[in-house]
Amino acid sequence: MHFFIRSLARIQLRNTSRVFTSPITNYSLLANRTFSISSTKYNQTITNTTQDSKILKQLPDLTPLKLEDDLYAVIKVHSNPFLVTEGDKVILPYNLKHAQVGDVLNFNDVAVIGSRNYTFTDDSIDPSLYTIKAVVLEKTKLPMRIREITKRRQRKVRHAISKPHRTILRITELKLK
Amino acid sequence: MPIKPIPLLPKFQNGLGSFILQCKKITLQVDKAGGSSEGLRQFLKLRLNNYAISNPKIEFRIVEKHGHPIIKGHYINGREKAICIRNLNVDNVENKLNLLKESSGEQLRKRTNKVESINQSIRGIWSPLHVDPSIRHKI
Amino acid sequence: MQSIIKSSSSSSSSVTFIRIRQFSTSSTLFNNLSNSNKTIVSEEDASKSAPLVALHKRLNLPNDYKLGTLTRALTCRSSRGNLANNYGLNILGKNFLSYYVNEYLLSKYPRLPLPVLNTAVSSYISTESLHNVGKYSWGIEIDETPILNKILNEEPKEYSLGKLRFLPINQIEETGITKLTSKSKDEINSSSAYALGVRSIIGGLYISTQSEDLTKKFIYDHIISRKLDLSKMFEFEQPTRELSRLCKREGLTKPIAKLLVENGRLSDKPIYVVGVFSGEEKLGESYGSSLNEAKIRASVNALKNWYLYKPLNNSVPSDKDYKPSIIDHGIVIV
């Protein structure tokens, strides 16, 4: 019973979040804009109930976004959000060990896809709606930094060296299917 | 002429359309007899062949010269990166080669932003003049 | 003298010797040589050149693209030696480039005015632009090492096959040495040589694969994928007048500029936001520090919106599923 209520709540949440925000320039609709509660977490795995799977399969209609020229997206890497457009460089603050330079990455955790006038948000947008790809450009580091660490009334100076890793990606594809 | 065209050159963004590895050549400078070149000599003997086969996009060049061993990466942007690999063992030599291979040749610099973009802002810049007049801030 | 050179070219060890002789011989003999039977580099020789193989792999060229063809694409007509040059490949590549770039721009922006279209095409495929492609995105090197150094370094003769070979304009002027011979017409600067190389590599791709699709994809990936902001390429002389002519031609009501918002009219830094309307419809909107400036900017914005119209259907005539989109009346005559 408890499970059923939770799944119902999920359906409702999905439905509310799949509302397009109206064009920002249109003042009259400004008051009616709905904001999604993207911070609310829920179980992502698809359940076996027939009713539920039917609703999950029903994909939202993204025609207004498809008619727009340029798109932006908020992609998440280890739940760290990056707002990107096509051609942007994404700087990941670590060494992406398992990817070689030139590898193509496919993003499947996307929170927002939008354009100038419309925004589509969901907790995690269904990956069958979009393709977002990036290529690993380089694996580099920041310039070496030496910090002097001292303690009061002690003459010893410790030099802490840091040269952290960076992985740089380029978004090569951002489009709706 | 009512419209004058302004000539501009397109900007190349590596990875868009095609990805091109930026490291084009690696020079391995080795001493025939020196003790500090031991690791590099072993690398040349045992691993270079396989390494070069797995990285066909890079040209490898071996130079014999007295002194400590140096590996140098040559990049498409015209820059070079040189690393002294004295007294390093075979594995560390390979790690340093990977470092050269994975670099784009750009000088190391601070990265202030998470995302670097040359595109115009898609949602536009917020303008106080375009806010609904009924809720606009009045001085 | 020619006979001596020919006989010696049969033995591979003395090839370097020929080059020295050519260096010192007069340009007429050199021309005779380059016009006589040209050798095409064998695959075996070409595969010995590390830069050539690396370039082939770097560009992800298909296996059908022979290394000998790539060498040929990098050999300009003015280069020394008896190798086949890229004269023909260059013409083929140039035609492919201009066709696909024109087609792409015309289908993407059907209302683009002709002067802007021509400039946009040339900014994709001009000599300077292709020089940037060859040098800064493909990393092709020039064969600059003097012949004497090559001999002293014991460089294998195949090594320079992977580099761009041409007769450069001799820019180094040494004191006390004056050049008596007139400038050879074959002398080209490095940027035109790079452009020749890039065009020839594209031409060579078609020759090797006989596939228009692959050539088209290659051009889209390497030439057209670069970012060019067309909206920055317009300069209007009389934007307000041009806009009203445009509206008249298209049967729209006369454009009227309306002040939308203003701020600080009495201060020294006022801001006005002006929209240009045709009837109820807003054509363009912009800002300015005076009413006139804002009006002109708004008209420019409206004109750019018109000229840079992009149809949803992005297919080009060379696509299989091409459907013709709009054909524009052309530029407005003021």
XYZ file of C-alpha atoms in Angstrom, chain A:
177
model
C 0.000 0.000 0.000
C 2.751 2.347 0.989
C 4.535 1.566 -2.256
C 1.424 2.336 -4.268
C 1.043 5.759 -2.706
C 4.649 6.512 -3.390
C 4.336 5.572 -7.034
C 1.219 7.712 -7.361
C 3.076 10.619 -5.858
C 5.804 10.056 -8.385
C 3.377 10.181 -11.286
C 1.974 13.428 -10.012
C 5.385 14.896 -9.561
C 6.359 13.950 -13.079
C 3.230 15.495 -14.495
C 3.717 18.771 -12.727
C 7.335 19.029 -13.695
C 6.597 18.450 -17.347
C 4.993 21.831 -17.781
C 6.719 24.288 -20.034
C 7.588 27.551 -18.498
C 6.105 30.293 -20.595
C 8.209 32.858 -22.484
C 9.788 35.243 -20.044
C 8.924 38.253 -22.168
C 5.224 37.547 -21.763
C 4.307 39.409 -18.579
C 0.758 38.173 -18.225
C 1.836 34.559 -17.919
C 4.611 35.315 -15.486
C 2.395 34.680 -12.489
C 1.264 31.295 -13.822
C 4.770 29.885 -14.263
C 5.197 26.554 -12.585
C 8.422 25.641 -10.942
C 9.483 22.049 -10.737
C 10.625 20.536 -7.480
C 13.758 19.003 -8.858
C 15.358 18.561 -5.465
C 12.814 15.920 -4.465
C 14.357 12.491 -4.879
C 12.460 9.367 -5.792
C 13.167 5.837 -6.823
C 14.421 5.774 -10.419
C 13.980 2.075 -11.252
C 11.039 1.157 -13.398
C 8.487 -0.916 -11.489
C 6.601 -3.885 -12.846
C 3.090 -2.532 -12.433
C 1.442 -2.155 -15.819
C -0.185 1.157 -15.010
C 3.104 2.678 -14.018
C 5.098 1.504 -17.034
C 2.441 2.862 -19.378
C 2.786 6.318 -17.938
C 6.560 6.152 -17.950
C 6.555 5.256 -21.623
C 4.404 8.248 -22.454
C 7.022 10.804 -23.430
C 6.377 14.534 -23.200
C 5.860 16.575 -26.323
C 8.865 18.836 -26.799
C 7.761 20.496 -30.040
C 8.196 24.088 -28.784
C 11.820 23.334 -27.952
C 12.414 21.577 -31.244
C 11.386 24.708 -33.124
C 13.993 26.843 -31.388
C 17.447 27.588 -32.795
C 19.812 27.100 -29.923
C 19.504 24.899 -26.876
C 21.179 24.793 -23.529
C 21.218 21.981 -21.016
C 22.210 21.405 -17.445
C 24.118 18.148 -17.425
C 25.212 16.407 -14.272
C 28.484 14.604 -13.794
C 28.620 12.857 -10.401
C 25.657 15.111 -9.527
C 27.781 18.192 -10.243
C 25.757 20.434 -12.590
C 27.210 22.148 -15.679
C 25.188 24.546 -17.815
C 26.341 23.908 -21.376
C 25.623 24.758 -24.982
C 27.037 23.122 -28.082
C 30.741 23.792 -28.485
C 31.437 24.580 -24.835
C 34.417 23.338 -22.899
C 33.549 21.589 -19.642
C 36.286 21.490 -17.048
C 35.967 18.528 -14.705
C 37.904 19.018 -11.477
C 39.476 15.541 -11.524
C 41.273 13.076 -13.733
C 38.748 11.011 -15.667
C 40.779 7.837 -15.358
C 38.850 5.499 -17.606
C 38.502 7.865 -20.554
C 41.254 8.370 -23.083
C 41.815 11.606 -24.965
C 39.495 11.608 -27.980
C 36.874 9.337 -26.409
C 33.245 10.303 -26.850
C 31.109 10.503 -23.710
C 27.344 10.195 -23.697
C 25.465 12.081 -20.991
C 22.369 10.503 -19.519
C 21.807 12.546 -16.377
C 20.316 15.826 -17.523
C 18.258 18.119 -15.341
C 17.257 20.914 -17.720
C 16.975 21.380 -21.460
C 15.904 24.781 -22.624
C 16.079 27.576 -25.130
C 15.617 31.330 -25.042
C 11.879 31.083 -24.452
C 11.170 27.616 -23.079
C 12.636 25.410 -20.408
C 11.947 21.769 -19.763
C 12.936 20.462 -16.374
C 12.690 17.080 -14.800
C 14.493 15.314 -12.029
C 16.343 13.299 -14.593
C 15.069 13.753 -18.126
C 14.364 10.549 -20.031
C 17.527 9.883 -22.099
C 15.447 8.851 -25.095
C 14.462 12.495 -25.566
C 17.886 13.974 -26.279
C 21.466 13.263 -27.279
C 24.225 15.081 -25.492
C 27.741 14.036 -26.360
C 31.170 15.306 -25.448
C 34.697 14.458 -26.487
C 37.639 14.342 -24.083
C 39.907 17.136 -25.293
C 42.758 16.899 -22.855
C 43.779 15.750 -19.440
C 45.795 18.477 -17.889
C 46.643 20.024 -14.576
C 46.487 23.423 -12.983
C 49.781 25.276 -12.598
C 51.742 24.152 -9.555
C 50.998 26.147 -6.434
C 53.191 26.223 -3.358
C 51.536 27.313 -0.137
C 53.590 28.285 2.878
C 52.130 26.789 6.013
C 53.346 28.233 9.277
C 52.428 27.941 12.893
C 52.528 30.770 15.356
C 55.759 31.265 17.275
C 57.431 28.451 15.413
C 60.058 29.071 12.821
C 59.337 26.040 10.706
C 57.722 26.710 7.333
C 56.109 23.815 5.568
C 55.657 24.075 1.812
C 52.495 22.391 0.607
C 52.626 21.672 -3.106
C 49.444 21.220 -5.089
C 48.994 20.525 -8.786
C 45.462 19.215 -9.172
C 44.166 17.300 -12.206
C 41.671 18.661 -14.703
C 39.862 16.861 -17.513
C 38.580 19.060 -20.301
C 35.614 17.999 -22.418
C 33.984 19.659 -25.397
C 30.249 19.351 -25.929
C 30.004 18.178 -29.518
C 26.332 17.408 -29.780
C 23.295 18.781 -27.971
C 19.990 18.090 -29.629
C 16.534 16.698 -29.130
C 15.611 13.489 -30.858
